Coordinates of C-alpha atoms and ligand atoms in Angstrom, one line a residue:
M1 CA 32.2 -1.6 15.0
A2 CA 31.7 -2.3 11.3
L3 CA 28.4 -4.1 10.6
A4 CA 28.3 -4.0 6.8
G5 CA 29.0 -7.3 5.2
T6 CA 28.6 -9.2 8.4
G7 CA 25.9 -11.4 10.0
V8 CA 23.1 -12.0 7.4
F9 CA 25.0 -9.9 5.0
A10 CA 28.2 -12.1 5.1
E11 CA 27.0 -14.0 2.0
I12 CA 27.1 -10.9 -0.2
L13 CA 30.8 -10.5 0.3
D14 CA 33.5 -12.4 -1.6
G15 CA 36.8 -11.7 0.1
E16 CA 37.0 -7.9 0.0
V17 CA 34.7 -7.5 -3.0
Y18 CA 30.9 -7.3 -2.8
K19 CA 29.1 -9.7 -5.1
Y20 CA 26.4 -8.9 -7.6
Y21 CA 22.9 -10.4 -7.4
A22 CA 21.4 -12.5 -10.2
D23 CA 19.1 -15.5 -10.5
G24 CA 18.4 -15.4 -6.7
E25 CA 22.0 -15.8 -5.8
W26 CA 25.1 -13.7 -5.0
H27 CA 28.0 -14.1 -7.6
A28 CA 31.5 -12.9 -8.2
S29 CA 31.8 -11.6 -11.8
S30 CA 33.7 -13.6 -14.4
S31 CA 35.4 -10.3 -15.3
G32 CA 37.7 -10.8 -12.4
K33 CA 37.7 -7.0 -12.1
S34 CA 36.3 -4.8 -9.4
V35 CA 35.4 -1.1 -9.0
A36 CA 36.7 0.8 -6.0
I37 CA 34.3 2.9 -3.9
I38 CA 36.2 5.9 -2.4
N39 CA 35.1 7.1 1.0
P40 CA 34.5 10.9 0.5
T41 CA 35.9 11.6 4.0
T42 CA 39.1 9.6 4.0
R43 CA 39.5 9.6 0.2
K44 CA 40.7 6.0 0.5
T45 CA 39.1 2.9 -0.9
Q46 CA 36.3 1.9 1.4
Y47 CA 34.6 -1.0 -0.5
K48 CA 34.9 -2.8 -3.8
V49 CA 32.1 -4.1 -6.1
Q50 CA 32.1 -6.4 -9.1
A51 CA 32.6 -5.0 -12.6
C52 CA 29.9 -7.0 -14.3
T53 CA 30.3 -8.1 -17.9
Q54 CA 27.9 -7.7 -20.9
E55 CA 27.4 -11.5 -20.8
E56 CA 26.3 -11.3 -17.2
V57 CA 23.9 -8.5 -18.1
N58 CA 22.4 -10.7 -20.9
K59 CA 21.9 -13.5 -18.5
V60 CA 20.2 -11.2 -16.0
M61 CA 17.8 -9.9 -18.7
E62 CA 16.9 -13.5 -19.8
A63 CA 16.2 -14.6 -16.2
A64 CA 14.2 -11.5 -15.6
K65 CA 12.0 -12.1 -18.6
V66 CA 11.2 -15.6 -17.5
A67 CA 10.6 -14.7 -13.8
Q68 CA 8.3 -11.8 -14.8
K69 CA 5.9 -14.1 -16.5
A70 CA 5.4 -16.2 -13.4
W71 CA 5.4 -13.1 -11.2
A72 CA 2.5 -11.6 -13.2
R73 CA 0.5 -14.7 -12.3
T74 CA 1.2 -14.2 -8.6
P75 CA -1.9 -12.8 -6.8
L76 CA -1.6 -9.1 -6.0
W77 CA -2.1 -9.7 -2.3
K78 CA 0.9 -12.1 -2.3
R79 CA 3.1 -9.6 -4.1
A80 CA 2.1 -7.0 -1.5
E81 CA 2.8 -9.5 1.3
L82 CA 6.4 -10.0 0.1
L83 CA 7.0 -6.3 -0.2
H84 CA 5.8 -5.8 3.4
K85 CA 8.2 -8.5 4.4
A86 CA 11.2 -6.9 2.6
A87 CA 10.3 -3.5 4.2
A88 CA 10.3 -5.0 7.7
I89 CA 13.7 -6.8 7.0
M90 CA 15.2 -3.5 5.7
K91 CA 14.1 -1.6 8.8
E92 CA 15.4 -4.4 11.1
H93 CA 18.8 -4.1 9.4
K94 CA 18.9 -0.3 9.1
A95 CA 22.2 0.0 11.0
P96 CA 24.5 -1.8 8.5
I97 CA 22.8 -0.2 5.5
A98 CA 23.1 3.3 7.1
E99 CA 26.7 2.5 7.9
C100 CA 27.4 2.1 4.1
L101 CA 25.6 5.4 3.4
V102 CA 28.0 7.1 5.9
K103 CA 31.1 5.5 4.4
E104 CA 30.2 5.6 0.7
I105 CA 28.5 9.0 0.3
A106 CA 29.3 10.8 3.6
K107 CA 25.6 11.0 4.5
P108 CA 25.3 12.3 8.1
A109 CA 24.8 9.4 10.5
K110 CA 21.2 10.3 11.5
D111 CA 20.1 11.1 8.0
A112 CA 21.5 7.8 6.8
V113 CA 19.3 5.9 9.2
S114 CA 16.3 8.1 8.2
E115 CA 16.9 7.2 4.6
V116 CA 16.6 3.5 5.3
V117 CA 13.6 3.8 7.5
R118 CA 11.9 6.1 5.0
S119 CA 12.7 3.5 2.3
G120 CA 11.0 0.7 4.4
D121 CA 8.0 2.9 4.8
L122 CA 8.0 3.7 1.1
V123 CA 7.9 0.0 0.2
S124 CA 5.1 -0.8 2.6
Y125 CA 3.0 2.2 1.3
T126 CA 3.7 1.0 -2.2
A127 CA 2.3 -2.5 -1.4
E128 CA -0.9 -0.9 0.1
E129 CA -1.3 1.6 -2.7
G130 CA -0.7 -1.1 -5.4
V131 CA -3.4 -3.4 -3.9
R132 CA -5.8 -0.5 -4.1
I133 CA -5.1 1.0 -7.5
L134 CA -4.2 -2.2 -9.3
G135 CA -7.3 -4.0 -7.9
E136 CA -9.5 -1.6 -9.8
G137 CA -10.3 -1.6 -13.5
K138 CA -12.8 0.3 -15.7
L139 CA -16.0 -0.6 -17.5
L140 CA -17.0 1.6 -20.4
V141 CA -20.2 1.3 -22.4
S142 CA -20.4 2.1 -26.1
D143 CA -23.6 4.3 -26.2
S144 CA -21.9 7.4 -24.9
F145 CA -20.2 7.9 -28.2
P146 CA -22.4 9.3 -31.0
G147 CA -23.9 6.7 -33.4
N148 CA -23.4 3.8 -31.0
E149 CA -26.0 1.6 -29.2
R150 CA -25.2 -0.1 -25.9
N151 CA -23.9 -3.3 -27.4
K152 CA -20.2 -3.1 -26.4
Y153 CA -18.7 -3.4 -22.9
C154 CA -15.1 -2.4 -22.7
L155 CA -13.2 -3.8 -19.7
S156 CA -9.8 -2.2 -19.1
S157 CA -7.2 -2.9 -16.5
K158 CA -3.5 -2.2 -15.8
I159 CA -1.0 -4.8 -16.7
P160 CA 2.8 -5.0 -16.3
L161 CA 5.3 -3.6 -18.8
G162 CA 7.8 -6.5 -18.4
V163 CA 11.4 -5.8 -17.2
V164 CA 12.0 -2.4 -15.6
L165 CA 15.6 -1.1 -15.5
A166 CA 16.2 1.1 -12.4
I167 CA 19.2 3.5 -12.2
P168 CA 19.3 5.7 -9.1
P169 CA 21.9 8.4 -8.3
F170 CA 24.5 8.5 -5.5
N171 CA 22.6 10.9 -3.2
Y172 CA 19.7 8.6 -2.2
P173 CA 21.1 5.2 -3.4
V174 CA 18.6 3.3 -1.2
N175 CA 15.5 5.5 -1.2
L176 CA 15.6 6.3 -4.9
A177 CA 16.2 2.6 -5.7
V178 CA 13.2 1.4 -3.7
S179 CA 11.1 4.2 -5.2
K180 CA 11.5 2.3 -8.5
I181 CA 11.7 -1.3 -7.2
G182 CA 8.5 -1.2 -5.1
P183 CA 6.2 0.2 -7.9
A184 CA 7.8 -2.1 -10.5
L185 CA 7.3 -5.2 -8.4
I186 CA 3.8 -4.6 -7.1
A187 CA 2.7 -3.9 -10.7
G188 CA 3.9 -7.4 -11.8
N189 CA 7.2 -6.4 -13.4
A190 CA 10.7 -7.8 -13.0
L191 CA 13.4 -5.4 -11.9
V192 CA 17.1 -4.9 -12.9
L193 CA 18.9 -2.5 -10.7
K194 CA 22.1 -0.7 -11.7
P195 CA 23.1 1.2 -8.5
P196 CA 25.3 4.3 -8.5
T197 CA 29.0 3.4 -7.9
Q198 CA 29.1 5.6 -4.8
G199 CA 26.2 4.0 -2.9
A200 CA 26.4 0.6 -4.6
V201 CA 27.2 -1.3 -1.3
A202 CA 24.3 0.3 0.5
A203 CA 22.1 -0.7 -2.4
L204 CA 23.5 -4.3 -2.4
H205 CA 22.6 -4.6 1.3
M206 CA 19.1 -3.3 0.5
V207 CA 18.7 -5.8 -2.3
H208 CA 19.7 -8.6 0.1
C209 CA 16.7 -7.7 2.3
F210 CA 14.5 -8.4 -0.8
H211 CA 16.4 -11.7 -1.2
L212 CA 15.8 -12.6 2.5
A213 CA 12.1 -11.8 2.1
G214 CA 11.9 -14.7 -0.5
F215 CA 11.1 -13.1 -3.8
P216 CA 11.3 -15.6 -6.7
K217 CA 14.7 -16.2 -8.4
G218 CA 15.6 -13.9 -11.2
L219 CA 12.8 -11.4 -10.5
I220 CA 15.1 -8.9 -8.9
S221 CA 18.8 -8.5 -9.9
C222 CA 21.5 -6.0 -9.2
V223 CA 24.4 -5.6 -11.6
T224 CA 27.3 -3.4 -10.5
G225 CA 30.0 -1.6 -12.5
K226 CA 30.7 1.9 -13.7
G227 CA 27.8 3.6 -15.5
S228 CA 30.3 4.9 -18.1
E229 CA 31.2 1.2 -18.9
I230 CA 28.0 -0.8 -18.6
G231 CA 25.4 2.0 -18.7
D232 CA 24.9 2.1 -22.5
F233 CA 24.7 -1.7 -22.8
L234 CA 22.0 -1.7 -20.1
T235 CA 19.9 1.2 -21.3
M236 CA 20.0 0.0 -24.9
H237 CA 19.4 -3.6 -24.1
P238 CA 16.5 -5.1 -26.1
G239 CA 15.3 -7.0 -22.9
V240 CA 14.4 -3.7 -21.2
N241 CA 10.8 -2.6 -21.3
C242 CA 11.0 0.6 -19.2
I243 CA 13.8 2.8 -17.8
S244 CA 13.4 4.6 -14.5
F245 CA 16.4 6.9 -14.1
T246 CA 17.3 9.6 -11.6
G247 CA 20.5 11.5 -12.0
G248 CA 22.1 14.3 -14.0
D249 CA 22.6 15.1 -17.7
T250 CA 23.3 11.4 -18.3
G251 CA 19.5 11.1 -18.3
I252 CA 19.3 13.3 -21.4
A253 CA 21.8 11.1 -23.2
I254 CA 19.9 8.0 -22.2
S255 CA 16.6 9.4 -23.5
K256 CA 18.2 9.9 -26.9
K257 CA 19.6 6.4 -27.0
A258 CA 16.8 4.3 -25.5
G259 CA 14.5 2.4 -27.7
M260 CA 10.7 2.7 -27.8
V261 CA 10.2 2.1 -24.1
P262 CA 8.5 4.3 -21.5
L263 CA 11.0 6.5 -19.7
Q264 CA 10.8 8.0 -16.2
M265 CA 13.5 10.6 -15.9
E266 CA 14.2 12.7 -12.8
L267 CA 17.1 14.9 -13.6
G268 CA 18.8 18.0 -12.2
G269 CA 17.3 21.2 -10.9
K270 CA 18.1 24.8 -10.1
D271 CA 15.3 25.3 -7.6
A272 CA 14.6 29.0 -7.0
C273 CA 13.5 30.5 -3.7
I274 CA 11.5 33.7 -4.4
V275 CA 11.1 35.9 -1.3
L276 CA 8.6 38.7 -1.2
E277 CA 8.7 41.7 1.1
D278 CA 5.8 40.6 3.3
A279 CA 7.4 37.2 4.1
D280 CA 8.1 35.9 7.6
L281 CA 11.8 36.5 7.5
D282 CA 12.7 34.0 10.3
L283 CA 10.8 31.3 8.4
V284 CA 12.6 32.3 5.2
A285 CA 16.1 32.1 6.8
A286 CA 15.3 28.7 8.4
N287 CA 14.2 27.3 5.1
I288 CA 17.1 28.7 3.1
V289 CA 19.5 27.0 5.4
K290 CA 17.6 23.7 5.5
G291 CA 16.8 23.8 1.8
G292 CA 20.2 25.0 0.6
F293 CA 22.5 23.1 3.0
S294 CA 20.9 19.8 4.1
Y295 CA 23.2 17.0 3.0
S296 CA 25.7 19.7 2.0
G297 CA 23.4 20.8 -0.9
Q298 CA 23.6 17.4 -2.6
R299 CA 19.8 17.2 -3.2
C300 CA 18.1 17.7 -6.6
T301 CA 15.5 19.6 -4.6
A302 CA 18.0 21.8 -2.7
V303 CA 17.4 25.5 -2.9
K304 CA 19.9 26.5 -5.5
V305 CA 19.3 30.2 -6.0
V306 CA 17.6 32.7 -3.7
L307 CA 15.8 35.5 -5.5
I308 CA 15.0 38.1 -2.9
M309 CA 13.4 41.6 -2.9
E310 CA 16.2 44.2 -2.4
S311 CA 14.4 45.9 0.6
I312 CA 14.5 42.8 2.8
A313 CA 17.7 41.2 1.4
D314 CA 20.1 42.6 4.0
A315 CA 17.9 41.3 6.9
V316 CA 17.5 37.8 5.4
V317 CA 21.2 37.5 4.5
Q318 CA 22.1 38.5 8.1
K319 CA 19.7 35.9 9.5
V320 CA 21.0 33.2 7.2
N321 CA 24.6 33.9 8.0
A322 CA 23.9 33.6 11.8
K323 CA 22.4 30.2 11.2
L324 CA 25.3 29.1 8.9
A325 CA 27.8 30.0 11.6
K326 CA 26.1 27.4 13.8
L327 CA 26.3 24.5 11.4
K328 CA 28.6 21.7 12.4
V329 CA 31.2 21.0 9.7
G330 CA 33.0 17.7 9.7
P331 CA 32.8 13.9 9.2
P332 CA 29.4 12.2 8.7
E333 CA 30.2 9.8 11.6
D334 CA 29.9 12.8 14.0
D335 CA 26.5 13.6 12.5
S336 CA 27.9 16.9 11.2
D337 CA 25.5 19.1 9.2
I338 CA 28.0 19.7 6.4
T339 CA 30.1 16.7 5.4
P340 CA 32.5 16.1 2.5
V341 CA 31.0 16.2 -1.0
V342 CA 30.8 12.9 -2.8
T343 CA 33.9 13.0 -5.0
E344 CA 37.0 15.1 -5.5
S345 CA 35.8 16.0 -9.0
S346 CA 32.6 17.3 -7.5
A347 CA 34.5 19.4 -5.0
N348 CA 36.6 20.8 -7.9
F349 CA 33.5 21.6 -9.9
I350 CA 32.0 23.5 -6.9
E351 CA 35.2 25.4 -6.4
G352 CA 35.2 26.3 -10.1
L353 CA 31.8 27.9 -9.7
V354 CA 32.9 29.8 -6.6
M355 CA 36.0 31.1 -8.3
D356 CA 34.1 32.3 -11.3
A357 CA 31.7 34.2 -9.0
K358 CA 34.7 35.7 -7.1
E359 CA 36.3 36.9 -10.3
K360 CA 33.0 38.5 -11.4
G361 CA 32.5 40.3 -8.1
A362 CA 30.1 38.3 -5.9
T363 CA 30.1 39.2 -2.2
F364 CA 31.4 36.3 -0.1
C365 CA 29.4 36.2 3.2
Q366 CA 31.9 33.7 4.6
E367 CA 35.5 33.0 3.8
Y368 CA 35.8 30.2 1.2
R369 CA 37.3 27.2 2.9
R370 CA 38.0 23.6 1.6
E371 CA 39.9 20.6 3.0
G372 CA 39.9 17.6 0.6
N373 CA 36.2 17.0 -0.3
L374 CA 35.0 19.1 2.7
I375 CA 33.7 22.5 1.7
W376 CA 32.5 24.9 4.4
P377 CA 29.0 26.4 3.9
L378 CA 29.1 29.6 1.7
L379 CA 26.5 32.2 0.9
L380 CA 27.3 34.3 -2.1
D381 CA 25.5 37.6 -2.2
H382 CA 25.0 40.1 -5.0
V383 CA 25.2 37.3 -7.6
R384 CA 24.5 38.5 -11.1
P385 CA 23.2 36.6 -14.2
D386 CA 26.6 36.7 -15.9
M387 CA 28.0 34.4 -13.2
R388 CA 27.9 30.6 -13.8
I389 CA 26.5 29.9 -10.3
A390 CA 23.4 31.9 -11.2
W391 CA 22.4 29.0 -13.6
E392 CA 24.4 25.9 -12.9
E393 CA 23.7 23.5 -10.0
P394 CA 26.7 23.2 -7.7
F395 CA 25.4 20.1 -5.8
G396 CA 27.4 21.4 -2.9
P397 CA 27.1 23.7 0.2
V398 CA 27.3 26.9 -1.8
L399 CA 24.3 29.1 -2.4
P400 CA 23.9 32.2 -4.6
V401 CA 21.6 35.2 -3.6
I402 CA 20.3 37.4 -6.4
R403 CA 18.7 40.6 -5.4
I404 CA 15.5 41.5 -7.4
N405 CA 13.4 44.6 -7.6
S406 CA 10.1 43.0 -8.7
V407 CA 8.4 39.7 -8.5
E408 CA 8.4 39.6 -12.3
E409 CA 12.2 39.7 -12.3
G410 CA 12.3 36.7 -9.9
I411 CA 9.8 34.7 -12.1
H412 CA 11.8 35.7 -15.2
H413 CA 15.1 34.3 -13.7
C414 CA 13.4 31.1 -12.6
N415 CA 11.8 30.5 -16.0
A416 CA 15.0 31.4 -17.9
S417 CA 16.6 28.3 -16.4
N418 CA 16.9 25.1 -18.6
F419 CA 15.7 23.3 -15.4
G420 CA 12.2 23.2 -14.0
L421 CA 12.2 20.8 -11.0
Q422 CA 10.8 22.6 -8.0
G423 CA 10.7 26.2 -6.7
C424 CA 9.4 27.9 -3.6
V425 CA 7.8 31.3 -2.8
F426 CA 7.6 33.0 0.6
T427 CA 4.8 35.5 1.2
R428 CA 1.9 35.9 3.6
D429 CA -0.4 36.6 0.7
I430 CA -1.9 33.3 -0.5
N431 CA -3.4 34.9 -3.6
K432 CA 0.0 36.3 -4.7
A433 CA 1.5 32.9 -3.9
I434 CA -0.9 31.0 -6.2
L435 CA -0.3 33.5 -9.1
I436 CA 3.4 33.1 -8.7
S437 CA 3.2 29.3 -8.5
D438 CA 1.2 29.3 -11.7
A439 CA 3.8 31.5 -13.4
M440 CA 6.8 29.4 -12.3
E441 CA 7.7 26.8 -15.0
T442 CA 8.5 24.0 -12.5
G443 CA 7.0 20.6 -11.7
T444 CA 6.2 21.7 -8.1
V445 CA 6.1 25.0 -6.2
Q446 CA 6.2 25.0 -2.4
I447 CA 4.5 27.9 -0.7
N448 CA 6.3 29.0 2.5
S449 CA 8.6 26.0 2.7
A450 CA 11.8 24.8 0.9
P451 CA 11.5 22.4 -2.0
A452 CA 11.3 18.7 -1.2
R453 CA 10.4 15.4 -2.9
G454 CA 8.8 13.9 0.2
P455 CA 6.5 12.7 1.5
D456 CA 7.1 10.0 -0.9
H457 CA 3.5 9.5 -2.1
F458 CA 3.3 13.1 -3.4
P459 CA 3.7 13.6 -7.2
F460 CA 7.3 14.5 -8.1
Q461 CA 8.2 15.7 -11.6
G462 CA 10.4 18.0 -13.5
L463 CA 9.7 20.2 -16.5
K464 CA 12.2 21.0 -19.3
D465 CA 15.6 19.4 -18.7
S466 CA 14.5 18.3 -15.2
G467 CA 12.7 15.2 -16.4
I468 CA 10.1 13.2 -18.2
G469 CA 7.0 11.7 -16.4
S470 CA 6.1 11.9 -12.8
Q471 CA 7.3 10.0 -9.7
G472 CA 5.7 9.6 -6.3
I473 CA 4.3 6.2 -5.3
T474 CA 1.0 6.3 -7.1
N475 CA 2.3 7.9 -10.3
S476 CA 5.2 5.4 -10.4
I477 CA 2.9 2.4 -10.2
N478 CA 0.7 3.8 -13.0
M479 CA 3.8 4.6 -15.0
M480 CA 5.1 1.1 -14.7
T481 CA 1.9 -0.4 -16.2
K482 CA 0.1 -0.3 -19.5
V483 CA -3.6 -0.6 -20.2
K484 CA -5.2 -3.7 -21.6
S485 CA -8.8 -3.8 -22.8
T486 CA -11.2 -6.6 -23.5
V487 CA -14.4 -5.7 -25.4
I488 CA -17.5 -7.8 -25.0
N489 CA -19.6 -7.5 -28.1
L490 CA -23.3 -8.3 -27.5
P491 CA -25.5 -9.6 -30.4
S492 CA -28.0 -6.8 -29.7
P493 CA -28.0 -3.6 -27.6
S494 CA -28.8 -4.1 -23.9
Y495 CA -29.9 -1.4 -21.5
T496 CA -30.6 -1.8 -17.8
M497 CA -33.9 -0.1 -16.8
G498 CA -33.1 0.5 -13.2
Ligands
LIG1 N1 15.5 15.0 -10.1 C1 15.8 14.1 -9.2 O1 15.0 13.4 -8.6 C2 17.3 14.0 -8.8 C3 18.3 14.4 -9.6 N2 19.6 14.3 -9.3 C4 20.6 14.8 -10.2 O2 21.7 13.8 -10.3 C5 22.9 14.5 -10.3 C6 23.8 13.9 -9.3 O3 23.7 12.5 -9.2 P1 24.8 11.6 -9.9 O4 24.7 10.2 -9.3 O5 26.1 12.2 -9.9 O6 24.2 11.6 -11.4 P2 24.7 10.8 -12.7 O7 23.8 11.2 -13.8 O8 26.2 11.0 -12.9 O9 24.5 9.2 -12.3 C7 23.3 8.7 -12.1 C8 23.3 7.2 -12.3 O10 23.5 7.0 -13.7 C9 24.6 6.0 -13.8 N3 25.2 6.2 -15.1 C10 26.3 6.9 -15.4 N4 26.6 6.9 -16.8 C11 25.6 6.1 -17.3 C12 25.3 5.7 -18.6 N5 26.0 6.0 -19.7 N6 24.2 4.9 -18.8 C13 23.4 4.6 -17.8 N7 23.7 4.9 -16.5 C14 24.7 5.7 -16.3 C15 25.5 6.3 -12.6 O11 26.3 5.2 -12.4 P3 27.8 5.5 -11.8 O12 27.7 6.0 -10.5 O13 28.4 4.1 -11.9 O14 28.5 6.4 -12.8 C16 24.4 6.5 -11.6 O15 23.9 5.2 -11.2 C17 22.6 15.9 -10.1 O16 22.6 16.6 -11.4 C18 21.2 16.0 -9.5 O17 20.5 17.1 -9.7 C19 19.9 13.6 -8.2 C20 19.0 13.1 -7.3 C21 17.6 13.3 -7.6
LIG2 O1 17.7 13.4 -4.9 C1 17.1 14.2 -4.3 O2 17.5 15.3 -4.1 C2 15.8 13.7 -3.7 O3 14.9 13.3 -4.7 C3 15.3 14.8 -2.8 O4 14.5 14.2 -1.9 P1 14.0 15.0 -0.6 O5 13.6 16.4 -1.2 O6 12.8 14.3 -0.1 O7 15.1 15.2 0.3

């Protein structure tokens, strides 16, 4: 039974097209045009969203600016209270939101529910963390700097940036939206969301939960449309005071076009898994399968290349293959492990990487199989650096194994990548693990576990082409504020004697 667009969500639907959200209300766009969202499994149109116009974006920005000023005067505890309310509503309505994730991005049914619950928890945690860290400021006294007496007291605190533009990617359209919305709002900013086209309807349902919680008009808005059509207008809009983006190379282009505003960019990755001879091989195999193939490899933090010592490679490949044979391949509704990848062009891209590896002599541990957007899990052994898959991210259920003869070789491959998101190392020797972690040029290194962004309050950042700034709840709140100081100048120095 379809739940999306029904019950409390009925008002977000206009005929068969989902509305966009502006000035505290749901609207049909004056463009009269819509964008189709193709179900990756059926490859037919599942939903439609409004193709918003530039004029509508302008109005949203104006309303956001006005609403932000009033919001910044709203006590912190009240902002937190509203966020807690939105989180509870989101969790209460997890079923329709999860249904959209299943239909729009083929997320396995259970994972879709987990994404919504995790998102509710993220919003609540953000409310609590915001109350703590934004409730504190700093007092500096002048006599610590040479030549000064204690006649100046500097009071500094964190203040909002203004209007934050949030652009999340298709693979976590709810979670990676709230990871921007929560921190922006608790810090006193207004928020404009441009959801990914695949995932837009899940995001609109999530935004309605914030609407039902009673946030002021204009403070949150959600404009839909193809990124290729309205993206530049949004990111270059003079009303935007901060851009928080998660996605692919588009982020690099945005960073070149954006004005002088803070940027938070979480981009692609080619997370390496370095396996040493003394590793627990069962643990390694379990993490390669979980890390490489969860959500069919469509995670920025997926294991995207295995760099394994030659002497243990056969044993690990055998264990991984045994586990891959047990994965359930099929539609997301059946809670399959491997589901269709998000678009046909994505499936074609993955196939291109596989065919290139085939031509250049990689060993196929399974037969390559594809039906529509559904690609069966594939481990490619004996991959060499001249193959594209050694460097490019497939964002699909295809994982290359490169056999190495020294740890240095593994580190060298990891660091030669233009990406630097996460990486992992498997060894029982913690001293070696720390040295390797320090040598890997990535934002995070996991020791004895696959890469992961969560838990959501951990710092999450990419080096090189993987991003700018750091996410995670605390870092995002800090990033979405600036520092304001007030200096009290005393007529004469004053010292407390104790
Ligand atoms: N480091 C991280 O945290 C993560 C990184 N990623 C990376 O994202 C990629 C896959 O996600 P995907 O959604 O396809 O990424 P894209 O970069 O294609 O899209 C991300 C978002 O940007 C929008 N967009 C597209 N063009 C523009 C533009 N010109 N201006 C502004 N916004 C635009 C998209 O909208 P529309 O859908 O309408 O095109 C979407 O909302 C992979 O490379 C992956 O590694 C993914 C998740 C997390
Ligand atoms: O987009 C992604 O891949 C996510 O940021 C990964 O999140 P996870 O590692 O917590 O699944």
